[in-house]
Short mmCIF file of C-alpha atoms in Angstrom, two decimals:
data_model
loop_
_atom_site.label_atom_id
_atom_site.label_comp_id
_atom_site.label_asym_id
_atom_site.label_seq_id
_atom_site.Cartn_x
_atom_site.Cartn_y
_atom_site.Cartn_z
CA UNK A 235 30.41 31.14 51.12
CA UNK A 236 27.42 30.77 52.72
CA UNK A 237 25.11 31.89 49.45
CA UNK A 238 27.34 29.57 47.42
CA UNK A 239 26.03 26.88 49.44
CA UNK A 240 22.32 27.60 49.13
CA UNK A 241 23.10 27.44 45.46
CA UNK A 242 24.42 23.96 45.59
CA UNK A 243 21.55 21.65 46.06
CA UNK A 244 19.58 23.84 43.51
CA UNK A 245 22.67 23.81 41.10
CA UNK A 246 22.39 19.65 41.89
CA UNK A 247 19.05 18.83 40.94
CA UNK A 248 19.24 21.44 37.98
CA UNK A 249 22.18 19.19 36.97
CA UNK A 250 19.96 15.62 37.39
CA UNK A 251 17.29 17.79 35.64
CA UNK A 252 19.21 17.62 32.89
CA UNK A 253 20.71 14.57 32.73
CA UNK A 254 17.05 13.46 32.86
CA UNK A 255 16.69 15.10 30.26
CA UNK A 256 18.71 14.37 27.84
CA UNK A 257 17.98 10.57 28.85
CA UNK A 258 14.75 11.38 28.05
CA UNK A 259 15.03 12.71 24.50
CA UNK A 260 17.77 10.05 24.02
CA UNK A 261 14.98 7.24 24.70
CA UNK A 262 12.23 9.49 22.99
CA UNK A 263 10.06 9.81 25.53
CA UNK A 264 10.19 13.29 26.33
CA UNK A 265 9.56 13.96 22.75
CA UNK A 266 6.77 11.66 22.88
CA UNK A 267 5.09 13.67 26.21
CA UNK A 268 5.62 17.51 24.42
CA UNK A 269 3.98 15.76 20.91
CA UNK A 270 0.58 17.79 19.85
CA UNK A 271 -1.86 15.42 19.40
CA UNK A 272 -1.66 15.31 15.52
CA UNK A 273 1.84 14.11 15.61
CA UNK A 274 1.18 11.26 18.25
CA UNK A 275 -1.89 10.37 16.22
CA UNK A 276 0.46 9.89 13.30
CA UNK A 277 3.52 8.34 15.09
CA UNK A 278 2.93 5.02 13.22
CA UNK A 279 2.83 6.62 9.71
CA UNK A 280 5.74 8.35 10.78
CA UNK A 281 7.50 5.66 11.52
CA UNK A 282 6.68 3.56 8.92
CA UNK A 283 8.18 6.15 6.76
CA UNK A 284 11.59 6.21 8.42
CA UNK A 285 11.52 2.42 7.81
CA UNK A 286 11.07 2.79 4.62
CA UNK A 287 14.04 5.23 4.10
CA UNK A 288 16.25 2.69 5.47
CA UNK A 289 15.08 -0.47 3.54
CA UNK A 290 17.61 -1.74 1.06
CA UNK A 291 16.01 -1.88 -2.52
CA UNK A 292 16.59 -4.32 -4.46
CA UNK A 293 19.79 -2.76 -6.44
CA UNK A 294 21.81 -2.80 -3.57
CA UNK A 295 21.80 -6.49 -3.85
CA UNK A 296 21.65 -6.57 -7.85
CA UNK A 297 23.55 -3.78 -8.62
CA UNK A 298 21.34 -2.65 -11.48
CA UNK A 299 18.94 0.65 -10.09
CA UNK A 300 17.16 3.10 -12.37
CA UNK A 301 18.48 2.21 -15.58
CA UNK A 302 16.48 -1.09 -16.48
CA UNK A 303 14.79 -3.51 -18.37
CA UNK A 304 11.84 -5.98 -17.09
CA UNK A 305 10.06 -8.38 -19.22
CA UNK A 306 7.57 -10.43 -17.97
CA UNK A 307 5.45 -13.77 -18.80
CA UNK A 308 2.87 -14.72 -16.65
CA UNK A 309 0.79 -17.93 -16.79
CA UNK A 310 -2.51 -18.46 -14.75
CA UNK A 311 -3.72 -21.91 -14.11
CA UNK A 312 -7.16 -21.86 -12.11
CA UNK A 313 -9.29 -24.80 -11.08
CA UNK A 314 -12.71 -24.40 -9.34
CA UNK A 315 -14.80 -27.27 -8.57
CA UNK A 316 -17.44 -25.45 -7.61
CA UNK A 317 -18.15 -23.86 -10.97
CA UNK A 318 -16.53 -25.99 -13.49
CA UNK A 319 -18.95 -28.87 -12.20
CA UNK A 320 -21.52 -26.98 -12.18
CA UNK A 321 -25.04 -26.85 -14.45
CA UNK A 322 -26.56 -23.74 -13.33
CA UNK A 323 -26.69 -20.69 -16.12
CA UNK A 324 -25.79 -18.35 -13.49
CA UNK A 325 -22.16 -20.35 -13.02
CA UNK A 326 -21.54 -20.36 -16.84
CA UNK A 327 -19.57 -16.90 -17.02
CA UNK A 328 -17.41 -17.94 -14.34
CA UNK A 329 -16.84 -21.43 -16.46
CA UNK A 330 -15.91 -19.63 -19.30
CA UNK A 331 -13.64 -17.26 -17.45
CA UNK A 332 -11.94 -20.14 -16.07
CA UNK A 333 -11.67 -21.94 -19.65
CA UNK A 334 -10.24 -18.84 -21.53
CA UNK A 335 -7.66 -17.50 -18.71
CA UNK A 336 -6.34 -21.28 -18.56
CA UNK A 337 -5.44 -20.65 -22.15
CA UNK A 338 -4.65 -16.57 -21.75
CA UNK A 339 -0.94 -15.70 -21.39
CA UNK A 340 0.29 -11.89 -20.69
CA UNK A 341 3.82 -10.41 -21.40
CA UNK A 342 4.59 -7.57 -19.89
CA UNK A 343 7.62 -5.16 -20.71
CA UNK A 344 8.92 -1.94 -18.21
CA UNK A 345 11.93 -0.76 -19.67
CA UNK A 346 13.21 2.68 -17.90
CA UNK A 347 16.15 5.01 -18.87
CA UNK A 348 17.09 7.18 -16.36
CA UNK A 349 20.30 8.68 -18.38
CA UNK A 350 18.40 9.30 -21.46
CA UNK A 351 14.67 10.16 -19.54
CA UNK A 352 13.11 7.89 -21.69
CA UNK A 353 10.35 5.24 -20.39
CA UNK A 354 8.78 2.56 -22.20
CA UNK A 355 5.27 0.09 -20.96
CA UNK A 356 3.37 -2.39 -22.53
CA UNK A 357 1.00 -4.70 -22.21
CA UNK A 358 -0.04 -7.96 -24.25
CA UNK A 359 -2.40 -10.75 -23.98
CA UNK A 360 -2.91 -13.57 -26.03
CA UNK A 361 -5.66 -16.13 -26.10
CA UNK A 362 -4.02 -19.26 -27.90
CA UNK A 363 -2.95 -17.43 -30.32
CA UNK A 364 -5.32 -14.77 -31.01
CA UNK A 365 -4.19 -11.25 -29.28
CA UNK A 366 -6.78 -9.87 -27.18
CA UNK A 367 -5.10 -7.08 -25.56
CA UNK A 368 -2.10 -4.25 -26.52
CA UNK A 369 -1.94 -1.08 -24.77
CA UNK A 370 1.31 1.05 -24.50
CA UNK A 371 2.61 4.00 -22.84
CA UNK A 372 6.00 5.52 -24.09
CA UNK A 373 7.69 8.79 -22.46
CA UNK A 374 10.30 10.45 -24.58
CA UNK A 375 11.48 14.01 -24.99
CA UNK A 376 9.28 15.06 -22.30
CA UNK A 377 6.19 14.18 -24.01
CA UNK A 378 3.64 11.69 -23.13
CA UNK A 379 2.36 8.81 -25.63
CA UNK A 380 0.10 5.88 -25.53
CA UNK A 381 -1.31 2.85 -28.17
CA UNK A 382 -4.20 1.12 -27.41
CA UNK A 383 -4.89 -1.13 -29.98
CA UNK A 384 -8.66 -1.68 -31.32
CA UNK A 385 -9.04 1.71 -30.92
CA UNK A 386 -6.69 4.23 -32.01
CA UNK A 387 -4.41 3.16 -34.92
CA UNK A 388 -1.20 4.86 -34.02
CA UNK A 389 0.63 6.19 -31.28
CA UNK A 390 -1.50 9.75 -29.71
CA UNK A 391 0.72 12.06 -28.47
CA UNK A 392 -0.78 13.43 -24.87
CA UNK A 393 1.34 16.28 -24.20
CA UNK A 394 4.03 17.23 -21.91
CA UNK A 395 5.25 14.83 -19.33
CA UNK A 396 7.16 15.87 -16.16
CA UNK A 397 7.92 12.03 -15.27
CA UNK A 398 12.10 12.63 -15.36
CA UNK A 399 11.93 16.16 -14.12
CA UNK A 400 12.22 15.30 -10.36
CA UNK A 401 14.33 12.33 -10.76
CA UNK A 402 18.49 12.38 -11.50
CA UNK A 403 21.65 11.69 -10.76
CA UNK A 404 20.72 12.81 -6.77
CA UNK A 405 16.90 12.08 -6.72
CA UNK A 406 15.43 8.45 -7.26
CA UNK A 407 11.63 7.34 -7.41
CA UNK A 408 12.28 5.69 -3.49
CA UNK A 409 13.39 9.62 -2.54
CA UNK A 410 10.28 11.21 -4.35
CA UNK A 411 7.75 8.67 -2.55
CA UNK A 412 9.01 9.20 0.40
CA UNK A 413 9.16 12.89 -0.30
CA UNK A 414 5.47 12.42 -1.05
CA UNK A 415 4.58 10.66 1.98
CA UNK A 416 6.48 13.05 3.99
CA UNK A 417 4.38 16.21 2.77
CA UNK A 418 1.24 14.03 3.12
CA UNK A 419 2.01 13.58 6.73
CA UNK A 420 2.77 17.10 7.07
CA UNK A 421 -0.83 18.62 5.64
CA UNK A 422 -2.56 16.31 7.77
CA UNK A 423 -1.09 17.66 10.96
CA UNK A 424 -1.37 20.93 9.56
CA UNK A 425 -5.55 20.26 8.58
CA UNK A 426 -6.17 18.42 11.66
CA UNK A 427 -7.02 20.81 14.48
CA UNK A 428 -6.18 20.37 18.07
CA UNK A 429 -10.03 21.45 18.65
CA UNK A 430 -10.80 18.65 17.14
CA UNK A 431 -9.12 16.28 19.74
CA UNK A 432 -10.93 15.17 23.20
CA UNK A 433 -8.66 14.24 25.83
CA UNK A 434 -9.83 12.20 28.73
CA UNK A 435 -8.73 10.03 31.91
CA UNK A 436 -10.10 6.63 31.38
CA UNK A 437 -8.85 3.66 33.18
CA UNK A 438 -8.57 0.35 31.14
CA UNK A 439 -6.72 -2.75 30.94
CA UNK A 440 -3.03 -3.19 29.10
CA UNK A 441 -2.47 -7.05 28.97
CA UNK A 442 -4.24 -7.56 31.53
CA UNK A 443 -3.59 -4.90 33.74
CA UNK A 444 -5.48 -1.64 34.47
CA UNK A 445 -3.94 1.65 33.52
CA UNK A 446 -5.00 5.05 34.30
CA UNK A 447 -4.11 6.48 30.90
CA UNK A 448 -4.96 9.76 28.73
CA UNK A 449 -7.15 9.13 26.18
CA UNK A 450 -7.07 11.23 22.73
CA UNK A 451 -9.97 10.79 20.32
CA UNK A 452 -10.75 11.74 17.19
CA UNK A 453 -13.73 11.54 15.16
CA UNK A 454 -14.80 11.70 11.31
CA UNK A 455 -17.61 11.00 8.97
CA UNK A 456 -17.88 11.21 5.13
CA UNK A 457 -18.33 15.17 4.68
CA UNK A 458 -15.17 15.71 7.60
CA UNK A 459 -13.04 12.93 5.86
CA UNK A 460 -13.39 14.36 2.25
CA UNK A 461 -12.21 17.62 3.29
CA UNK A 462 -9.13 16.71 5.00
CA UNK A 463 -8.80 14.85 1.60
CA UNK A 464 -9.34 17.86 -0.47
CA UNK A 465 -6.85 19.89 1.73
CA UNK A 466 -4.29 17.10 1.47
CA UNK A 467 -4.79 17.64 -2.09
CA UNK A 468 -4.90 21.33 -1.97
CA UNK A 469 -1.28 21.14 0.38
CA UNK A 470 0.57 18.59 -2.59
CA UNK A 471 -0.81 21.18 -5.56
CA UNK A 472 0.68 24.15 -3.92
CA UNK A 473 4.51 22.54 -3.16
CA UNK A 474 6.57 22.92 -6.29
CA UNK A 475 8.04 19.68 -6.12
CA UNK A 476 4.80 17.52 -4.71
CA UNK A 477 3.35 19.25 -7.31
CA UNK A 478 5.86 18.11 -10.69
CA UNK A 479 6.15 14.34 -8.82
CA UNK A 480 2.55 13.95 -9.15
CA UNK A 481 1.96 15.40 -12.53
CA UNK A 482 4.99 12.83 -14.22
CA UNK A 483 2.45 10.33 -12.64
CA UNK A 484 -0.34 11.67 -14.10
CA UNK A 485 -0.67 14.40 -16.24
CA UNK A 486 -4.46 15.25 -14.80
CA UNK A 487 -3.34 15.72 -11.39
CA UNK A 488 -3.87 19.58 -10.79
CA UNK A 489 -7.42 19.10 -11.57
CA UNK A 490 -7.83 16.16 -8.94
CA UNK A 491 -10.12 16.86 -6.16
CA UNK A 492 -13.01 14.44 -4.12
CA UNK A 493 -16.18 15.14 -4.99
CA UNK A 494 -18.69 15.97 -2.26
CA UNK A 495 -20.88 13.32 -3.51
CA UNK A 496 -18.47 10.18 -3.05
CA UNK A 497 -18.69 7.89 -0.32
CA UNK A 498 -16.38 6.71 1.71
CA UNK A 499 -18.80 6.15 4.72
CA UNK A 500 -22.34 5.98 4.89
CA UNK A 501 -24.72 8.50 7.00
CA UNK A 502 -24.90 6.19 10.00
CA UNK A 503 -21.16 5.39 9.86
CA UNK A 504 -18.44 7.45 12.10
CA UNK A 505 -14.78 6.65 12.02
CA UNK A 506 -13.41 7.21 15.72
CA UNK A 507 -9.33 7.00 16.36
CA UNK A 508 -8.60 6.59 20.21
CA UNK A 509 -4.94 6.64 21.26
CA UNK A 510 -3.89 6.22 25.07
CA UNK A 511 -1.02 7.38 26.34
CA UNK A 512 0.94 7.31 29.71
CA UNK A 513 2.04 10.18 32.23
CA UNK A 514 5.50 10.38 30.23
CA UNK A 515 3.31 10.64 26.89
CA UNK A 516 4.19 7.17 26.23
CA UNK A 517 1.22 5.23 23.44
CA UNK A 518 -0.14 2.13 25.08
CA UNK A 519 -3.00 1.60 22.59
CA UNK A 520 -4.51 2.59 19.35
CA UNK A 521 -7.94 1.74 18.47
CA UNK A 522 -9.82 2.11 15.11
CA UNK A 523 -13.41 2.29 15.31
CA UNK A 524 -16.08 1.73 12.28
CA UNK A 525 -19.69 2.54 13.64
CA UNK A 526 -22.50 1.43 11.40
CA UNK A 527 -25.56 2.34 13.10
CA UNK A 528 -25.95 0.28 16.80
CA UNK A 529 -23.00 -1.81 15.13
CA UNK A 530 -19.06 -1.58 16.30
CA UNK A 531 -16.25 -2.54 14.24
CA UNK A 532 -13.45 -2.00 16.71
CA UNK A 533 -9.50 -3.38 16.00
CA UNK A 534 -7.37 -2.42 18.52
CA UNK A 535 -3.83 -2.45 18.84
CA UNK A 536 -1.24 -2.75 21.81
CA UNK A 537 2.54 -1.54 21.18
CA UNK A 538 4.38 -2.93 24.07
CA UNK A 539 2.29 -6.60 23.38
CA UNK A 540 2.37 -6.70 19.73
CA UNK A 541 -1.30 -7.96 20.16
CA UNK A 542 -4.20 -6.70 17.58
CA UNK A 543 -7.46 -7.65 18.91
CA UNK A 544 -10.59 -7.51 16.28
CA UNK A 545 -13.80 -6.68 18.11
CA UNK A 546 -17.70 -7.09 17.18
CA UNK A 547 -20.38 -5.44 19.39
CA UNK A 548 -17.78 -5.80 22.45
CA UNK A 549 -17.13 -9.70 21.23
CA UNK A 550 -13.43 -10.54 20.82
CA UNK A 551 -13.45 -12.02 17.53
CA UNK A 552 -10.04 -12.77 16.93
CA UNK A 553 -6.41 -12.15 18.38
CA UNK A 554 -3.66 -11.59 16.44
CA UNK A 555 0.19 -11.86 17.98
CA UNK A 556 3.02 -10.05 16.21
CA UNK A 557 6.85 -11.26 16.31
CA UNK A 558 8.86 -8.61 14.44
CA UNK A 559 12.70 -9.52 13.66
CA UNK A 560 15.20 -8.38 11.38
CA UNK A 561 14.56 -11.05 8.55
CA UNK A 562 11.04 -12.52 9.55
CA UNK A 563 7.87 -11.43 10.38
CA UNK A 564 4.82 -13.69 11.60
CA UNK A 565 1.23 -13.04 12.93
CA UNK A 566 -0.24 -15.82 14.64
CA UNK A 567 -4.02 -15.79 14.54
CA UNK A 568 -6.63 -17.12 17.19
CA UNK A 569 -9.80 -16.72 18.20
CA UNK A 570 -11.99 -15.65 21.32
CA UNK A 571 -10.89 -18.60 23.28
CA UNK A 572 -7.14 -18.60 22.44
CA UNK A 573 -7.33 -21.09 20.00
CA UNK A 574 -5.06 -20.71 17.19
CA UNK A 575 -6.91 -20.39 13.85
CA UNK A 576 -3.94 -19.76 11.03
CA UNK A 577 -0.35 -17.89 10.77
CA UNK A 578 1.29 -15.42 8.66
CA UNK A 579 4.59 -15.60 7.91
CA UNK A 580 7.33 -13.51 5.70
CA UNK A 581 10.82 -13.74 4.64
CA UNK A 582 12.97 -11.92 3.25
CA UNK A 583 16.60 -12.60 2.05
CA UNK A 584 18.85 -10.45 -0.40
CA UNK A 585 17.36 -13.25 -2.80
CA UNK A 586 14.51 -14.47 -2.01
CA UNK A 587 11.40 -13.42 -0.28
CA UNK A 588 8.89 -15.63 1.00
CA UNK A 589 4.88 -15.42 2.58
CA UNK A 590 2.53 -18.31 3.48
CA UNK A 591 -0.64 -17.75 5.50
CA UNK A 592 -2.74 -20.64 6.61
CA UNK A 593 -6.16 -20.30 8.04
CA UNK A 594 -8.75 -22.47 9.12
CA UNK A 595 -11.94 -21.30 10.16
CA UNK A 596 -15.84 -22.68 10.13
CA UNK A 597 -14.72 -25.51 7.90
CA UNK A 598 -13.10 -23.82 5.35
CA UNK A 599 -9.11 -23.65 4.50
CA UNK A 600 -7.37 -20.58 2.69
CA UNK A 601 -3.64 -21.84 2.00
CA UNK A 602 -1.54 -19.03 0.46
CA UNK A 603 2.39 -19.27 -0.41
CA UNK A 604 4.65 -16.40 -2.07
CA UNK A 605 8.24 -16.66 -3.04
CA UNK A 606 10.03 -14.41 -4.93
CA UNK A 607 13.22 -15.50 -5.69
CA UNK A 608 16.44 -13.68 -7.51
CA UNK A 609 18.80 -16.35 -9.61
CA UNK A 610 21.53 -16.09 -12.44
CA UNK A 611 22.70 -13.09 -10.82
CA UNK A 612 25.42 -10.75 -13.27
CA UNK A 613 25.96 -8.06 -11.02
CA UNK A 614 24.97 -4.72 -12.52
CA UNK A 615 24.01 -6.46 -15.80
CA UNK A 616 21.02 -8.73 -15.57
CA UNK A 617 19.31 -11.85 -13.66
CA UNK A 618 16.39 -13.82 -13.81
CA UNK A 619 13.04 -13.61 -11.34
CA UNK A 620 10.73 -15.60 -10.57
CA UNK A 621 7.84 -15.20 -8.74
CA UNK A 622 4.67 -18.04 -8.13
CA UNK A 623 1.59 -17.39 -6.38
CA UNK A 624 -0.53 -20.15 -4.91
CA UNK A 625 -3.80 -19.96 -3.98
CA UNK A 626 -6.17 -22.63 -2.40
CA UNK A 627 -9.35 -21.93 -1.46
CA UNK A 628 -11.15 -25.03 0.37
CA UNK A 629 -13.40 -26.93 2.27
CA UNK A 630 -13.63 -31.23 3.44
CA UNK A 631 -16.07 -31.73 0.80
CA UNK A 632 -15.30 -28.80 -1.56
CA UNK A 633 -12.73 -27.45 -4.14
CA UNK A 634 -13.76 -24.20 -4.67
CA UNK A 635 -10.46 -22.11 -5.80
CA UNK A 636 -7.27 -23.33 -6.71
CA UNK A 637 -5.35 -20.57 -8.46
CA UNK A 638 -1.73 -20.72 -9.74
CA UNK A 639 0.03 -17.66 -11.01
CA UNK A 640 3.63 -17.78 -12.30
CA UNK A 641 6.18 -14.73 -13.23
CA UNK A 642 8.61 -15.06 -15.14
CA UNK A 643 11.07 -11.72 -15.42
CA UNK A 644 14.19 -11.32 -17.06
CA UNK A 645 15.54 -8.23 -15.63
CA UNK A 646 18.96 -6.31 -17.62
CA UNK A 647 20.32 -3.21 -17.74
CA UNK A 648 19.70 -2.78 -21.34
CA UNK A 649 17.43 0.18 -21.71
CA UNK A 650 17.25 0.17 -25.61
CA UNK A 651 13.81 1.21 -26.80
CA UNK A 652 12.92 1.78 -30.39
CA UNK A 653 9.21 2.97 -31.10
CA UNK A 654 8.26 5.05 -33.99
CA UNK A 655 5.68 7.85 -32.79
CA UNK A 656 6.26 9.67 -35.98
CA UNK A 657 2.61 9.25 -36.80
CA UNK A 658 1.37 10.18 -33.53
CA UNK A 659 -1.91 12.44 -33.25
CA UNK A 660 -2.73 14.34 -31.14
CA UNK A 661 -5.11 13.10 -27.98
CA UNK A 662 -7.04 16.73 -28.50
CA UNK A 663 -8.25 15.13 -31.98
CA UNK A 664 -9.65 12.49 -30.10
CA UNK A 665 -13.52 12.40 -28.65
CA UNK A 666 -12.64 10.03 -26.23
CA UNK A 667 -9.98 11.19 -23.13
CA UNK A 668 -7.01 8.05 -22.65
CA UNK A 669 -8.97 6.46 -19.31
CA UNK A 670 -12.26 6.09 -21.51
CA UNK A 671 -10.36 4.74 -24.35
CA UNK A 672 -8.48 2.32 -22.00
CA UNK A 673 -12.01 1.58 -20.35
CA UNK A 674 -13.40 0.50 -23.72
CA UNK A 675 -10.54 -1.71 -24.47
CA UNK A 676 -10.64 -3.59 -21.33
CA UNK A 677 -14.06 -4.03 -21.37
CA UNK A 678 -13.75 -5.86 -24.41
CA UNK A 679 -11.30 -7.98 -23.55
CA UNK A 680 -13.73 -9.00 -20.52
CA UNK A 681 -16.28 -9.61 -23.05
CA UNK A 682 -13.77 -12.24 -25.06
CA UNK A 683 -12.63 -13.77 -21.77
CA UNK A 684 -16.28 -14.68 -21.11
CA UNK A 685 -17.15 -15.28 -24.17
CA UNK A 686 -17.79 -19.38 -24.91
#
């Protein structure tokens, strides 16, 4: 009896131990404190990917998914009276931009059969009535074509395509991006070494207050940053199903790597992550730091605030609050002295979303609206979108962009597509590869649009 009760308290608190626990994992924050450093670092990414899994698209509310058709007219109206007044010959491109996409509209057409793995995209613009631009790109019977018109005559066949092989009746294109995300998440904490993380004890303040926290760092430059790139890369080549995703994207991907040459920062820039983190392993605050030279570009974020915080050289520029709910999401914007500058704000509905942002800083005014709204809804058969873009760029004495841009999409679940490809040759008879071709074509449409 007696040994039973020198058990008992131990058997107690082994008992709250795990209760605690439990409550713990339950609330996450154990698994937060036992986290290696590459999966903290990532947390956010993480997370945004489970939020993505859960969105609705937008077939849940329209009932038509990977079977359908899109076609889409879009009108631009821009005015700028800051170049269309003016009389200097470096403005007069711009002018004739202006002039010749005020009379430029575009159709576009995305028609895609799941059923049938057949996938049909084009492209046409028309200046009055003059066309200026047609480029296709058809999938059928596993094979790959495209038309570009002013320079190849006829469809060219460019070889197999693995676009339908990874999705069907289980898989969709939401499941294979997030499967792609996933795997990128998972080579990056795989490539990222824990040597590579500094962990220190730095006090600082969390709204206000000061925290002893734990803070992680991590560092990179250009030649660090494009081979985590290249081993990203590397990682997606060698999964079989990363792997086919990709290549129904794009039929070049195995031979995609960053060259050692490209630059993403300069020799005087570094790239520092911090992250601090409580006793219980709990983030308190991410920062992102761009060095350029004896400059600092630092924005910093605070979880439990919702407050982003841009910083110059030490100097709070601006302040940014965050109010996330269910349906609506805004970011109010102020500067170093609490003064509120603009707001962000977005909507969403099962038929309609809608953005505005409103800033006004150093005299000028940038006035953006979005809406994207769903109407003459046939459930699983077809409806009508529309979607207008307003952009007004401005000062008290100055007009200098006003742009207007208008979708119209008729959306149905008629997936019909008749091309004829039976004169197709073959992209290998070609001197030019598909990107240069496309290249070409849009250059010369650039030279037409700013043409007098």
């Amino acid at each position: 009896m007696a040994s039973s009760k020198k058990k008992k308290p131990n058997r107690i608190l082994f008992n709250l131990a795990v209760v605690i626990s439990f409550a713990m994992i339950g609330s996450g924050i154990l698994l937060s404190f036992i986290a290696t450093p590459q999966e903290s670092m990532l947390y956010i990414f993480d997370t945004a990917i489970e939020k993505l899994k859960t969105t609705p698209t937008k077939d849940t509310y329209t009932g038509i998914g990977e079977n359908i058709s899109i076609k889409s007219n879009i009108n631009l109206e821009i005015e700028s009276q800051k170049y269309q007044e003016s009389l200097l010959p470096e403005d007069q491109t711009i002018k004739n931009l202006i002039t010749n996409l005020n009379q430029t509209t575009s159709n576009l057409q995305f028609i895609h059969d799941k059923d049938n793995k057949k996938m049909l995209v084009t492209v046409e613009s028309k200046k009055a009535e003059s066309k200026i631009l047609n480029l296709k790109l058809l999938i059928e019977n596993s094979t790959e074509y495209f038309f570009i018109d002013g320079q190849v005559g006829n469809y060219v066949n460019n070889g197999n395509s693995t676009y339908f092989e990874n999705i069907n009746s289980e898989t969709t294109s939401k499941d294979n991006i997030i499967y792609i995300l996933e795997q990128v998440s998972k080579s990056l904490k795989k490539n990222i070494s824990n040597e590579e993380f500094r962990t220190t004890k730095e006090q600082i303040d969390i709204n206000g207050k000061p925290k002893k926290l734990n803070k992680t760092t991590i560092e990179f430059d250009n030649t660090k940053l494009i081979e985590l790139f290249n081993k990203v890369l590397e990682d997606l080549k060698k999964d079989e199903r990363s792997k086919n995703i990709l290549i129904g994207y794009d039929n070049d991907f195995m031979k995609t790597k960053i060259s050692k040459s490209k630059i993403y920062l300069q020799k005087d820039e570094k790239l520092s992550i911090y992250m601090y983190k409580n006793f219980l392993g709990k983030a308190e605050k991410y920062e992102l730091i761009k060095r350029e030279g004896e400059n600092e570009y630092r924005y910093t974020y605070e979880p439990s605030t919702n407050l982003i915080y841009i910083v110059e050289n030490n100097i709070v520029k601006k302040k940014l609050q965050l109010t996330i709910e269910k349906d609506k999401t805004e970011i109010i914007i102020y500067d170093a002295s609490s003064t509120e500058l603009g707001k962000l704000t977005y909507t969403t509905t099962n038929d309609k979303k809608t953005l505005t942002y409103l800033i006004k800083e150093n005299n000028e005014v940038t006035d953006l609206s979005f809406e994207s709204k769903i109407t003459d809804l046939k459930k699983k058969q077809s409806y009508t979108e529309t979607i207008d873009l307003n952009l007004r760029y401005y000062t008290e004495t100055e007009n200098i962009l006003n742009l207007k841009v208008n979708l119209n999409n008729q959306v149905s679940s008629d997936t019909k597509i008749e091309e004829d490809t039976s004169n197709a040759i073959f992209a290998s008879t070609l001197e030019d590869e598909k990107e240069v071709l496309i290249d070409k074509r849009i250059n010369e449409t650039y030279e037409i649009l700013k043409g007098e």
